[in-house]
Coordinates of C-alpha atoms in Angstrom, one line a residue:
M281 CA 7.0 -5.3 -1.7
C282 CA 10.9 -6.4 -1.3
G283 CA 12.5 -4.4 1.6
I284 CA 16.9 -3.3 2.4
V285 CA 17.7 -3.2 5.4
G286 CA 21.9 -1.2 5.5
A287 CA 24.1 0.1 8.8
V288 CA 28.0 1.3 8.5
A289 CA 28.7 2.0 12.5
E290 CA 31.3 1.6 14.8
R291 CA 29.6 -1.0 16.2
N292 CA 28.7 -5.2 15.0
I293 CA 25.6 -4.2 12.4
T294 CA 24.0 -7.9 11.9
A295 CA 20.9 -7.5 14.5
I296 CA 20.3 -4.6 13.1
L297 CA 19.6 -5.8 10.1
V298 CA 18.0 -8.7 11.2
E299 CA 15.5 -6.2 12.8
G300 CA 15.1 -3.6 10.8
L301 CA 14.2 -7.1 7.9
K302 CA 11.4 -8.3 10.8
R303 CA 10.0 -4.7 10.6
L304 CA 9.8 -4.7 6.6
E305 CA 7.9 -7.8 7.0
Y306 CA 4.5 -6.6 6.4
R307 CA 6.0 -5.6 2.6
G308 CA 5.4 -9.0 1.6
Y309 CA 8.6 -11.3 0.4
D310 CA 9.5 -15.0 0.1
S311 CA 13.7 -15.1 1.1
A312 CA 15.5 -13.2 2.9
G313 CA 19.6 -13.0 2.9
V314 CA 21.9 -10.8 4.2
A315 CA 25.9 -9.4 3.7
V316 CA 28.6 -8.4 6.3
Y317 CA 32.1 -7.3 5.5
T318 CA 33.6 -9.6 8.4
N319 CA 35.5 -8.3 10.7
D320 CA 38.3 -11.1 8.9
E321 CA 38.1 -8.7 6.7
K322 CA 36.2 -9.9 3.8
L323 CA 32.1 -10.1 2.5
E324 CA 30.3 -12.8 4.3
R325 CA 26.8 -13.7 3.3
L326 CA 24.1 -16.2 4.4
R327 CA 20.3 -16.6 2.7
R328 CA 17.6 -18.6 3.2
P329 CA 13.7 -19.4 1.3
G330 CA 11.4 -18.3 3.8
K331 CA 10.4 -16.0 7.0
V332 CA 12.5 -13.6 7.8
S333 CA 12.7 -16.1 10.8
E334 CA 15.4 -18.6 9.2
L335 CA 17.5 -17.1 8.3
E336 CA 18.0 -15.4 11.8
Q337 CA 18.4 -19.0 13.1
A338 CA 21.1 -19.5 10.6
L339 CA 22.1 -16.5 11.9
A340 CA 22.4 -18.3 14.7
E341 CA 24.1 -21.6 13.7
E342 CA 26.8 -18.8 11.9
P343 CA 27.4 -15.6 13.5
L344 CA 28.9 -12.9 10.7
V345 CA 30.3 -10.5 13.1
G346 CA 31.3 -6.9 10.8
R347 CA 30.0 -3.2 11.4
L348 CA 29.5 -2.4 7.5
G349 CA 26.6 -4.7 5.9
I350 CA 22.9 -4.8 3.7
A351 CA 20.2 -7.6 4.2
H352 CA 16.8 -8.1 1.7
T353 CA 13.5 -9.2 2.4
R354 CA 12.6 -10.7 -1.8
W355 CA 9.4 -11.1 -3.1
A356 CA 9.3 -13.2 -6.5
T357 CA 10.0 -11.6 -9.6
H358 CA 12.5 -13.1 -11.6
G359 CA 13.2 -16.4 -10.9
A360 CA 11.9 -18.8 -7.9
P361 CA 11.9 -17.9 -4.7
C362 CA 14.5 -19.7 -3.4
E363 CA 18.2 -19.8 -1.5
R364 CA 20.3 -19.4 -5.3
N365 CA 17.3 -16.4 -6.0
A366 CA 17.8 -14.7 -3.0
H367 CA 19.6 -11.2 -2.4
P368 CA 22.1 -9.9 -1.4
H369 CA 24.0 -11.3 -4.9
F370 CA 27.8 -10.8 -5.1
S371 CA 30.4 -10.4 -7.9
G372 CA 33.5 -10.5 -6.8
D373 CA 34.3 -8.6 -3.7
L374 CA 30.2 -6.7 -4.3
A375 CA 27.3 -7.5 -2.4
V376 CA 23.9 -6.0 -4.4
V377 CA 20.4 -5.6 -2.2
H378 CA 17.7 -4.5 -5.2
N379 CA 14.2 -3.8 -5.7
G380 CA 12.2 -3.2 -8.1
I381 CA 12.5 -4.8 -11.6
I382 CA 15.3 -4.0 -14.7
E383 CA 14.0 -4.4 -17.7
N384 CA 16.6 -5.3 -20.1
H385 CA 18.1 -6.8 -18.2
E386 CA 18.4 -10.0 -20.4
A387 CA 20.2 -8.0 -23.0
L388 CA 22.4 -6.6 -20.4
R389 CA 22.5 -10.4 -19.1
E390 CA 24.1 -11.5 -22.9
Q391 CA 27.1 -8.6 -22.9
L392 CA 27.9 -9.3 -19.8
K393 CA 28.0 -13.2 -20.4
A394 CA 30.2 -12.2 -23.2
L395 CA 33.2 -10.7 -21.3
G396 CA 33.3 -13.9 -19.7
Y397 CA 30.7 -13.1 -16.2
V398 CA 29.6 -16.5 -15.3
F399 CA 25.3 -16.2 -14.1
T400 CA 24.5 -18.6 -10.6
S401 CA 21.2 -16.8 -10.8
D402 CA 18.0 -16.1 -12.5
T403 CA 17.2 -12.8 -11.3
D404 CA 18.0 -10.1 -12.9
T405 CA 19.4 -7.9 -10.0
E406 CA 22.8 -9.9 -10.6
V407 CA 23.0 -8.7 -14.3
I408 CA 23.6 -5.3 -11.0
A409 CA 26.2 -6.1 -9.8
H410 CA 28.6 -8.1 -12.9
L411 CA 28.1 -4.5 -14.3
L412 CA 28.8 -2.6 -11.5
N413 CA 32.0 -4.0 -11.3
H414 CA 32.9 -4.5 -14.3
K415 CA 32.1 -0.4 -14.7
L416 CA 34.7 -1.0 -11.5
K417 CA 38.2 -2.0 -13.2
D418 CA 38.3 1.0 -15.0
L419 CA 36.3 3.7 -12.4
H420 CA 37.3 2.1 -9.1
D421 CA 35.5 4.1 -7.3
L422 CA 32.4 3.0 -5.7
S423 CA 30.2 5.6 -6.0
V424 CA 31.4 7.0 -9.1
A425 CA 31.3 3.2 -11.4
L426 CA 27.7 2.5 -9.5
K427 CA 26.6 6.6 -11.3
A428 CA 28.0 5.0 -14.8
T429 CA 26.3 1.9 -13.7
V430 CA 22.2 3.1 -13.4
K431 CA 23.1 5.6 -16.7
E432 CA 22.0 1.4 -18.4
L433 CA 20.2 -0.1 -16.3
H434 CA 15.7 0.8 -18.1
G435 CA 13.6 0.0 -16.0
A436 CA 12.5 0.5 -11.4
Y437 CA 15.7 0.1 -9.3
G438 CA 16.4 1.1 -5.5
L439 CA 19.7 -0.1 -4.9
S440 CA 22.5 -0.5 -2.2
V441 CA 26.3 -2.4 -2.3
I442 CA 29.0 -2.6 -0.6
S443 CA 32.3 -3.9 -1.7
A444 CA 35.4 -5.9 0.6
K445 CA 38.4 -3.2 -1.3
Q446 CA 36.1 0.0 0.3
P447 CA 34.8 -1.1 3.5
D448 CA 34.3 2.1 4.7
R449 CA 30.8 2.6 2.4
L450 CA 27.9 1.8 1.3
V451 CA 26.4 3.3 -1.8
A452 CA 22.8 3.7 -2.4
A453 CA 20.7 4.3 -5.9
R454 CA 16.7 5.3 -6.6
S455 CA 14.8 5.5 -9.0
G456 CA 10.8 4.2 -9.2
S457 CA 11.3 2.9 -5.2
P458 CA 12.1 3.9 -2.1
L459 CA 14.4 4.4 -0.7
V460 CA 15.5 6.2 2.5
I461 CA 18.8 7.2 4.5
G462 CA 19.1 7.1 9.1
L463 CA 21.1 8.9 10.1
G464 CA 22.6 8.2 13.4
L465 CA 25.7 9.2 16.4
G466 CA 28.8 7.8 14.0
E467 CA 26.6 5.4 12.6
N468 CA 24.9 6.3 9.5
F469 CA 21.6 3.0 7.4
L470 CA 19.7 2.4 4.4
A471 CA 16.2 1.0 3.9
S472 CA 13.5 1.4 1.7
D473 CA 11.4 2.3 4.1
Q474 CA 12.0 4.6 7.5
L475 CA 10.4 1.7 9.9
A476 CA 12.8 -0.5 8.9
L477 CA 15.6 1.9 11.0
R478 CA 12.9 3.3 14.1
Q479 CA 15.3 1.1 17.5
V480 CA 18.1 2.5 15.7
T481 CA 17.4 6.8 15.0
D482 CA 14.7 8.9 14.2
R483 CA 16.5 11.6 11.2
F484 CA 15.9 10.5 7.9
M485 CA 16.4 11.4 5.1
Y486 CA 14.8 10.6 1.5
L487 CA 16.5 10.3 -1.7
E488 CA 14.4 11.2 -4.5
E489 CA 14.3 10.6 -7.8
G490 CA 17.3 9.8 -9.4
D491 CA 19.5 10.0 -6.5
I492 CA 22.9 8.3 -6.5
A493 CA 24.0 7.8 -2.2
E494 CA 27.5 7.8 -0.7
I495 CA 27.1 7.1 3.6
R496 CA 30.2 6.6 5.8
R497 CA 30.0 5.7 9.2
D498 CA 30.7 10.0 9.7
S499 CA 29.2 11.2 6.3
V500 CA 26.5 11.5 3.6
Q501 CA 26.7 12.5 0.5
I502 CA 24.7 13.3 -2.3
W503 CA 23.9 13.6 -5.3
D504 CA 21.3 14.4 -8.0
V505 CA 19.8 12.8 -11.5
N506 CA 22.0 15.2 -13.3
G507 CA 25.4 14.0 -11.2
Q508 CA 25.2 17.6 -9.0
A509 CA 25.8 17.4 -5.5
V510 CA 23.0 18.3 -3.7
E511 CA 21.3 18.3 0.2
R512 CA 17.9 17.3 1.5
Q513 CA 15.9 17.8 3.9
T514 CA 16.9 16.2 7.6
V515 CA 13.1 14.5 9.1
Q516 CA 13.7 14.3 12.6
Y517 CA 10.1 12.2 13.3
S518 CA 8.8 12.3 17.5
D519 CA 6.7 9.7 18.1
G520 CA 7.7 6.5 18.8
A521 CA 7.8 2.5 16.9
E522 CA 4.8 1.6 19.0
A523 CA 2.8 1.9 15.9
A524 CA 4.4 -1.4 14.8
D525 CA 3.6 -3.7 18.1
K526 CA -0.1 -5.5 18.4
G527 CA -0.4 -4.3 21.8
E528 CA -2.9 -6.4 23.1
F529 CA -4.4 -7.5 19.8
R530 CA -3.8 -11.4 17.9
H531 CA -2.9 -10.1 14.4
Y532 CA -2.0 -6.2 13.0
M533 CA -4.8 -6.3 10.8
L534 CA -7.4 -6.5 13.8
K535 CA -5.7 -3.5 15.0
E536 CA -6.0 -1.6 12.7
I537 CA -9.6 -1.9 11.8
H538 CA -9.9 -0.8 16.2
E539 CA -7.6 1.9 14.7
Q540 CA -10.4 3.3 12.6
P541 CA -12.7 5.2 14.4
A542 CA -9.7 7.4 16.5
V543 CA -7.3 6.7 12.4
V544 CA -11.1 9.7 11.0
Q545 CA -10.6 11.2 13.9
R546 CA -7.8 12.5 13.2
T547 CA -8.7 13.3 9.6
L548 CA -11.3 15.4 9.7
E549 CA -9.5 17.3 12.5
G550 CA -8.0 21.6 11.1
R551 CA -10.4 20.7 8.1
L552 CA -13.8 21.2 9.1
S553 CA -15.2 24.6 10.0
Q554 CA -18.4 25.5 12.5
N555 CA -20.7 24.3 8.8
Q556 CA -18.0 23.3 6.4
V557 CA -15.4 21.5 4.7
L558 CA -12.0 24.0 4.9
V559 CA -10.7 24.2 1.1
Q560 CA -7.5 25.0 1.9
A561 CA -6.6 21.5 3.5
F562 CA -5.9 20.8 -0.4
G563 CA -4.2 22.8 -0.2
P564 CA -2.8 27.2 -0.7
Q565 CA -4.1 26.9 -4.9
A566 CA -7.1 24.2 -3.9
A567 CA -10.0 26.9 -4.3
E568 CA -8.7 29.1 -7.4
L569 CA -8.6 25.1 -8.9
F570 CA -11.9 23.3 -7.6
A571 CA -13.8 26.5 -9.4
K572 CA -12.7 25.3 -12.9
V573 CA -12.4 21.6 -12.7
R574 CA -15.6 20.3 -14.0
N575 CA -14.5 17.0 -14.6
V576 CA -12.5 13.7 -12.2
Q577 CA -11.4 11.3 -13.3
I578 CA -10.0 9.1 -10.6
V579 CA -7.2 6.2 -11.2
A580 CA -5.9 4.0 -8.2
C581 CA -5.6 0.2 -7.4
G582 CA -6.7 -2.3 -5.7
T583 CA -8.8 -1.4 -2.6
S584 CA -7.8 1.9 -3.5
Y585 CA -10.0 1.3 -7.0
H586 CA -13.1 0.6 -4.8
A587 CA -12.8 4.1 -2.7
G588 CA -12.0 6.3 -5.8
M589 CA -16.3 4.0 -6.7
V590 CA -17.8 4.9 -3.8
A591 CA -15.9 8.3 -5.3
R592 CA -18.1 8.1 -8.0
Y593 CA -21.2 8.8 -6.6
W594 CA -21.0 11.0 -3.8
L595 CA -19.2 13.5 -7.1
E596 CA -21.7 13.3 -8.8
E597 CA -24.5 12.9 -6.5
L598 CA -23.7 16.0 -4.6
A599 CA -20.8 17.8 -6.7
G600 CA -22.7 17.4 -10.0
I601 CA -19.3 17.1 -11.5
P602 CA -18.9 14.2 -13.7
C603 CA -16.3 11.7 -12.8
Q604 CA -14.5 8.2 -14.1
V605 CA -13.0 6.0 -12.4
E606 CA -9.9 3.3 -13.7
V607 CA -7.6 0.9 -13.2
A608 CA -4.3 2.7 -12.9
S609 CA -2.2 -0.3 -14.3
E610 CA -5.7 -0.3 -17.3
F611 CA -5.1 3.4 -17.5
R612 CA -1.3 4.0 -17.8
Y613 CA -1.4 1.5 -21.7
R614 CA -4.7 3.0 -23.6
K615 CA -5.3 5.7 -24.7
V616 CA -7.0 8.7 -23.4
V617 CA -9.3 11.0 -24.3
V618 CA -8.9 14.2 -21.6
Q619 CA -11.9 15.9 -21.2
P620 CA -11.4 19.9 -20.5
D621 CA -10.2 21.2 -17.0
T622 CA -10.9 17.3 -15.4
L623 CA -8.8 16.8 -12.2
F624 CA -6.6 14.4 -12.0
V625 CA -6.9 12.6 -8.5
T626 CA -4.8 9.7 -7.7
I627 CA -5.1 7.2 -4.7
S628 CA -2.8 5.2 -2.6
Q629 CA -2.2 3.8 1.2
S630 CA 2.0 4.1 0.1
G631 CA 1.6 7.1 -2.6
E632 CA 4.9 4.4 -3.8
T633 CA 2.5 2.0 -5.8
A634 CA 4.3 1.4 -9.3
D635 CA 1.3 1.6 -11.4
T636 CA -0.6 5.2 -9.8
L637 CA 2.5 6.5 -9.9
A638 CA 3.1 5.8 -14.2
A639 CA 0.0 6.9 -14.1
L640 CA 0.0 10.3 -12.7
R641 CA 3.4 10.7 -14.6
N642 CA 1.7 9.9 -18.4
A643 CA -0.8 12.2 -16.6
K644 CA 1.2 15.4 -16.9
E645 CA 2.0 15.4 -20.6
L646 CA -1.9 14.8 -21.6
G647 CA -3.6 18.5 -20.6
F648 CA -5.1 17.5 -17.8
L649 CA -5.9 20.5 -15.8
A650 CA -4.2 19.4 -12.3
S651 CA -3.7 16.4 -10.3
L652 CA -4.9 15.2 -6.6
A653 CA -3.2 13.0 -4.4
I654 CA -4.9 10.8 -1.3
C655 CA -2.2 9.6 -0.3
N656 CA -1.7 8.4 3.3
V657 CA 2.5 8.6 3.1
G658 CA 3.5 12.2 3.5
I659 CA 6.7 12.4 1.7
S660 CA 6.0 9.7 -0.6
S661 CA 6.7 10.5 -4.4
L662 CA 3.1 10.8 -5.1
V663 CA 2.3 14.0 -2.6
R664 CA 5.6 14.9 -4.1
E665 CA 4.7 15.0 -7.9
S666 CA 1.2 16.2 -6.7
D667 CA 0.0 19.2 -7.1
L668 CA -2.7 19.2 -4.5
T669 CA -2.2 16.9 -1.4
L670 CA -4.9 15.8 1.2
L671 CA -3.3 13.1 3.7
T672 CA -5.0 10.9 5.5
Q673 CA -3.9 9.9 8.9
A674 CA -4.4 6.1 8.6
G675 CA -0.9 6.3 10.2
R676 CA 1.5 3.0 10.0
E677 CA -0.7 0.2 7.8
I678 CA 1.2 -2.9 8.9
G679 CA -1.6 -5.6 7.5
V680 CA -1.2 -6.9 3.6
A681 CA -5.0 -6.7 3.5
S682 CA -5.7 -2.6 4.0
T683 CA -8.5 -1.4 6.0
K684 CA -8.1 1.6 8.2
A685 CA -6.4 3.2 5.4
F686 CA -8.9 2.5 2.7
T687 CA -12.3 4.4 5.4
T688 CA -9.6 7.1 5.8
Q689 CA -9.1 6.9 2.1
L690 CA -13.0 7.6 1.5
V691 CA -13.1 10.2 4.3
G692 CA -10.7 12.0 1.8
L693 CA -12.7 11.3 -1.0
L694 CA -15.9 13.0 0.6
L695 CA -14.0 16.1 1.6
L696 CA -12.8 16.3 -1.6
T697 CA -16.1 16.6 -3.1
L698 CA -18.2 18.2 0.1
S699 CA -15.1 21.5 -1.6
L700 CA -15.4 20.7 -5.2
G701 CA -19.6 21.0 -4.3
Q702 CA -18.9 24.1 -2.3
V703 CA -16.4 26.4 -4.6
R704 CA -19.0 25.7 -7.8
G705 CA -21.7 26.3 -6.5
T706 CA -23.4 23.4 -6.9
L707 CA -23.2 22.0 -3.1
G708 CA -26.1 23.2 -1.0
K709 CA -24.4 25.1 2.6
D710 CA -28.0 23.1 4.2
V711 CA -26.4 19.9 2.7
E712 CA -22.9 20.6 3.5
A713 CA -23.6 21.9 6.8
T714 CA -25.9 19.3 7.4
L715 CA -22.4 16.6 6.0
V716 CA -20.2 17.7 8.6
E717 CA -22.0 17.4 11.2
E718 CA -22.3 13.6 10.2
L719 CA -19.2 13.3 9.5
R720 CA -18.4 15.0 13.4
R721 CA -19.8 12.6 14.8
L722 CA -18.6 8.9 12.6
P723 CA -15.7 7.8 14.8
T724 CA -18.8 7.4 17.0
R725 CA -21.0 5.6 15.0
L726 CA -17.6 3.4 13.1
G727 CA -16.6 2.7 17.1
E728 CA -20.3 1.3 17.5
A729 CA -20.4 -0.6 13.8
L730 CA -16.7 -2.3 16.0
A731 CA -19.3 -3.6 19.3
M732 CA -20.8 -5.5 16.9
D733 CA -16.8 -7.7 17.0
S734 CA -18.6 -10.7 18.9
T735 CA -21.5 -10.5 16.6
V736 CA -19.1 -11.2 13.8
E737 CA -17.2 -13.8 15.0
K738 CA -20.3 -15.9 15.4
I739 CA -21.2 -15.3 12.4
A740 CA -17.9 -16.2 10.7
E741 CA -18.9 -20.0 11.2
L742 CA -21.3 -20.0 8.2
F743 CA -18.3 -19.9 6.1
A744 CA -15.4 -22.3 8.0
E745 CA -16.3 -25.4 5.2
K746 CA -17.0 -23.0 2.6
N747 CA -14.9 -22.6 -1.1
H748 CA -17.4 -19.6 -2.7
T749 CA -19.2 -16.3 -1.4
L750 CA -21.3 -13.8 -3.1
F751 CA -21.2 -10.0 -1.9
L752 CA -24.0 -7.7 -2.9
G753 CA -24.5 -4.3 -2.8
R754 CA -26.4 -1.8 -4.8
G755 CA -25.8 2.1 -5.4
A756 CA -22.6 3.7 -3.2
Q757 CA -22.7 -0.2 -1.8
F758 CA -22.2 -2.2 -4.9
P759 CA -18.3 -0.6 -4.2
V760 CA -18.6 -1.8 -0.8
A761 CA -19.3 -5.0 -1.5
M762 CA -16.2 -5.4 -3.9
E763 CA -14.0 -4.2 -0.8
G764 CA -15.7 -6.8 1.6
A765 CA -14.8 -9.5 -1.0
L766 CA -11.2 -8.8 -2.0
K767 CA -10.9 -8.5 1.7
L768 CA -12.6 -12.3 2.2
K769 CA -10.3 -13.3 -1.0
E770 CA -6.7 -12.1 -0.2
I771 CA -7.1 -12.9 3.5
S772 CA -9.4 -16.4 4.4
Y773 CA -8.4 -17.7 0.8
I774 CA -12.3 -18.0 -0.5
H775 CA -13.3 -17.5 -3.5
A776 CA -15.5 -14.1 -3.9
E777 CA -16.7 -12.0 -5.8
A778 CA -19.2 -8.6 -5.9
Y779 CA -21.9 -8.2 -8.0
P780 CA -25.1 -5.2 -7.9
A781 CA -27.8 -6.9 -6.2
G782 CA -30.3 -5.5 -9.2
E783 CA -27.4 -7.8 -11.8
L784 CA -28.7 -11.2 -10.0
K785 CA -30.6 -12.6 -12.7
H786 CA -28.2 -11.4 -14.8
G787 CA -26.0 -14.3 -14.4
P788 CA -24.9 -15.2 -11.3
L789 CA -27.7 -16.3 -9.7
A790 CA -26.8 -19.2 -11.6
L791 CA -24.4 -19.6 -9.1
V792 CA -26.9 -19.5 -5.7
D793 CA -27.1 -22.3 -3.7
N794 CA -27.1 -24.1 -0.4
D795 CA -23.0 -23.7 -0.7
M796 CA -22.3 -20.2 -1.3
P797 CA -23.1 -18.1 1.8
V798 CA -24.4 -14.0 -0.2
V799 CA -23.2 -11.7 2.3
T800 CA -25.7 -8.3 1.0
V801 CA -25.4 -4.5 3.2
A802 CA -28.7 -2.7 3.5
P803 CA -28.6 0.8 4.9
N804 CA -32.5 2.3 4.3
N805 CA -32.5 4.1 1.4
E806 CA -34.5 4.1 -1.4
L807 CA -33.1 1.8 -3.3
L808 CA -34.0 -0.9 0.2
E809 CA -37.4 -2.2 -1.4
K810 CA -35.5 -3.6 -4.5
L811 CA -32.4 -5.0 -2.8
K812 CA -34.9 -6.6 -0.4
S813 CA -36.3 -7.4 -3.8
N814 CA -33.4 -8.8 -4.6
L815 CA -32.7 -11.1 -1.7
Q816 CA -36.1 -13.5 -2.1
E817 CA -34.6 -14.5 -5.0
V818 CA -31.6 -16.2 -3.1
R819 CA -33.5 -16.9 -0.7
A820 CA -35.7 -18.9 -3.3
R821 CA -33.0 -20.5 -5.0
G822 CA -32.1 -21.6 -1.4
G823 CA -29.1 -19.2 -0.8
E824 CA -28.2 -18.4 2.7
L825 CA -28.1 -15.3 3.8
I826 CA -25.8 -12.5 6.2
V827 CA -27.2 -8.8 6.2
F828 CA -25.9 -6.6 7.2
A829 CA -29.0 -3.6 7.6
D830 CA -30.0 -0.7 8.5
E831 CA -31.2 -1.2 12.3
Q832 CA -34.1 0.9 10.7
A833 CA -34.9 -1.5 7.5
G834 CA -37.0 -3.4 8.6
M835 CA -35.6 -7.0 8.5
T836 CA -35.1 -10.1 10.8
N837 CA -33.5 -12.8 10.7
G838 CA -35.5 -16.0 9.0
E839 CA -34.8 -19.0 8.1
G840 CA -31.2 -19.0 5.9
T841 CA -31.7 -15.4 6.4
H842 CA -28.7 -13.8 9.5
V843 CA -29.2 -10.0 10.2
I844 CA -27.3 -7.8 11.7
H845 CA -28.8 -4.7 12.5
M846 CA -26.0 -1.1 11.8
P847 CA -26.2 2.0 14.2
H848 CA -28.5 3.9 12.1
I849 CA -26.4 6.5 9.4
H850 CA -27.0 9.2 6.7
D851 CA -26.7 7.3 3.3
I852 CA -24.3 9.4 2.5
L853 CA -21.7 8.2 4.9
S854 CA -22.8 4.5 5.5
P855 CA -20.1 2.9 2.8
I856 CA -18.0 4.2 5.9
L857 CA -19.6 2.5 8.5
Y858 CA -20.6 -0.6 6.4
T859 CA -17.3 -1.7 5.8
I860 CA -17.0 -2.4 9.2
P861 CA -18.2 -5.3 9.6
L862 CA -17.4 -7.3 6.2
Q863 CA -13.3 -5.9 7.5
L864 CA -14.4 -8.3 10.3
L865 CA -15.9 -11.2 9.1
S866 CA -13.1 -11.7 6.6
Y867 CA -10.5 -11.5 9.8
Y868 CA -13.0 -13.5 11.8
V869 CA -12.9 -16.6 8.6
A870 CA -9.5 -16.9 8.3
V871 CA -8.5 -17.0 11.6
L872 CA -11.3 -20.2 11.3
K873 CA -9.4 -20.8 8.5
G874 CA -5.7 -20.6 9.9
T875 CA -4.0 -18.9 7.7
D876 CA -1.6 -16.2 7.8
V877 CA -3.7 -13.0 8.1
D878 CA -1.1 -10.2 8.3
Q879 CA 1.3 -11.5 6.0
P880 CA -1.3 -13.7 2.6
R881 CA -0.4 -15.5 0.4
N882 CA 1.5 -14.1 -2.6
L883 CA 0.3 -10.7 -1.5
A884 CA 2.6 -7.5 -1.2
K885 CA 1.6 -4.9 1.1
S886 CA 3.3 -2.3 -1.3
V887 CA 3.7 -3.0 -5.1
T888 CA 5.6 -0.4 -6.4
V889 CA 6.6 -2.7 -10.2
E890 CA 3.9 -3.6 -12.5

């Protein structure tokens, strides 16, 4: 979603702000802006719709030079994406940038208009600027005024403010939208993601829910939700910023697809003994809690929801535990009946997904046995607020369309399944030992699937002039088909949908003709023969088939049928393997279509608002 960068230093900080915005481009945005307290001792700003490069060009023509500033990339929620709605927003001598949504902005707007404030944008953020300006008239100190201001804000926000009258500091507040402070020598920084600041520091301090921070060149002061002065832990990173570079790849997405053997290996490291999963990988209390689990409720959004759907098959087949999977935005707004001893599992790449976080917080009031987060970001809100955690170790994912985050989530969920089956005694030791061995081989199998890159690139040409695609799968491959359809629509803008193959005769078959390719995943399992029958129904209607089939499935090319042979793998792990060619297919189709692969239109990487 939106991105924030701020800095206070003894050097010109404009280039730092712009570079920070560039590093946040992966989150998705439609405009960018910067405000600087200049050497002329006044606040000046530049804002531009579109890419950060447009703002950078404007700054080259009209330089802003100063030692205090804030910058922002906006993803429109209130008001159209245009210059007057872009951040920062001004009120008198104040400049404000804001991530999130202020739910009571209309009521506050009317109050502020009655006080004589004039609004120049359609945003909810401008309300914050004017309200803070009003508070400052009596309270004078910027931090004190911000504390009073946020008490009147309802909703989610991560925000930062600078003032021409107090040019030695920037202040910030966090409620439902992440913020991190970067610590330097004689200079300090603020951002919505530490990636934005890796070019200037490797030391970070993460604000917690309800925190207010005052950041000066040589000091940082933080107050918690109760107004008490607190210290937050400083985290130092030793890895470089190379994860933000594409390297030899044309796009981040392709790089991240090819990273999957390595990141899956990382996800498995330290979590397997010779024949078992190490249950303590989920936390010191995991074994005790898992022994009590009789049901599992999984809640997630988007790609993570598809991972949860695969896990339902695993949990019921291997661990013998009933499992429900629900989209977080639906779960949080309906009346839920909680079965006794239910483990509440959330899945998220960022750990800051607004709907998933809200569902977790609601679940704490509903009587679930415990909460478990499968997440990629160790310092995220989801991780901090859950009882148990498994970090997926996928590393930074820049492409908006999730790839390596999905496969590592699947690995984490399979580890959870095996752990629950082990502790509860419902999974045979021989079965677990076999699957542990298969997990050890999984990175090699993924590498073999990636070696099919050029074959999939050639198949992608079949989609160059197509506008619709149908994806089919059976059993645990149905959610994989759903993920394949999601990837294709996300980045190529081709309409795509997925169905269980057995549902063809119940409606989707009416859509099949020679203009609608049908993509199918076909591992060699007990459903293969039934799947072959479904595919014959497609060919009989003139549909063109693209089949990713197990090399032992006995499927061959024919008229209108294109078979890509996949390495043989244990059926339980096949959803992870068969995800790879579908990712590659969507990527190469998008390249042919000429779309913005890493930053598809209308989408954002981290959905931190409803």
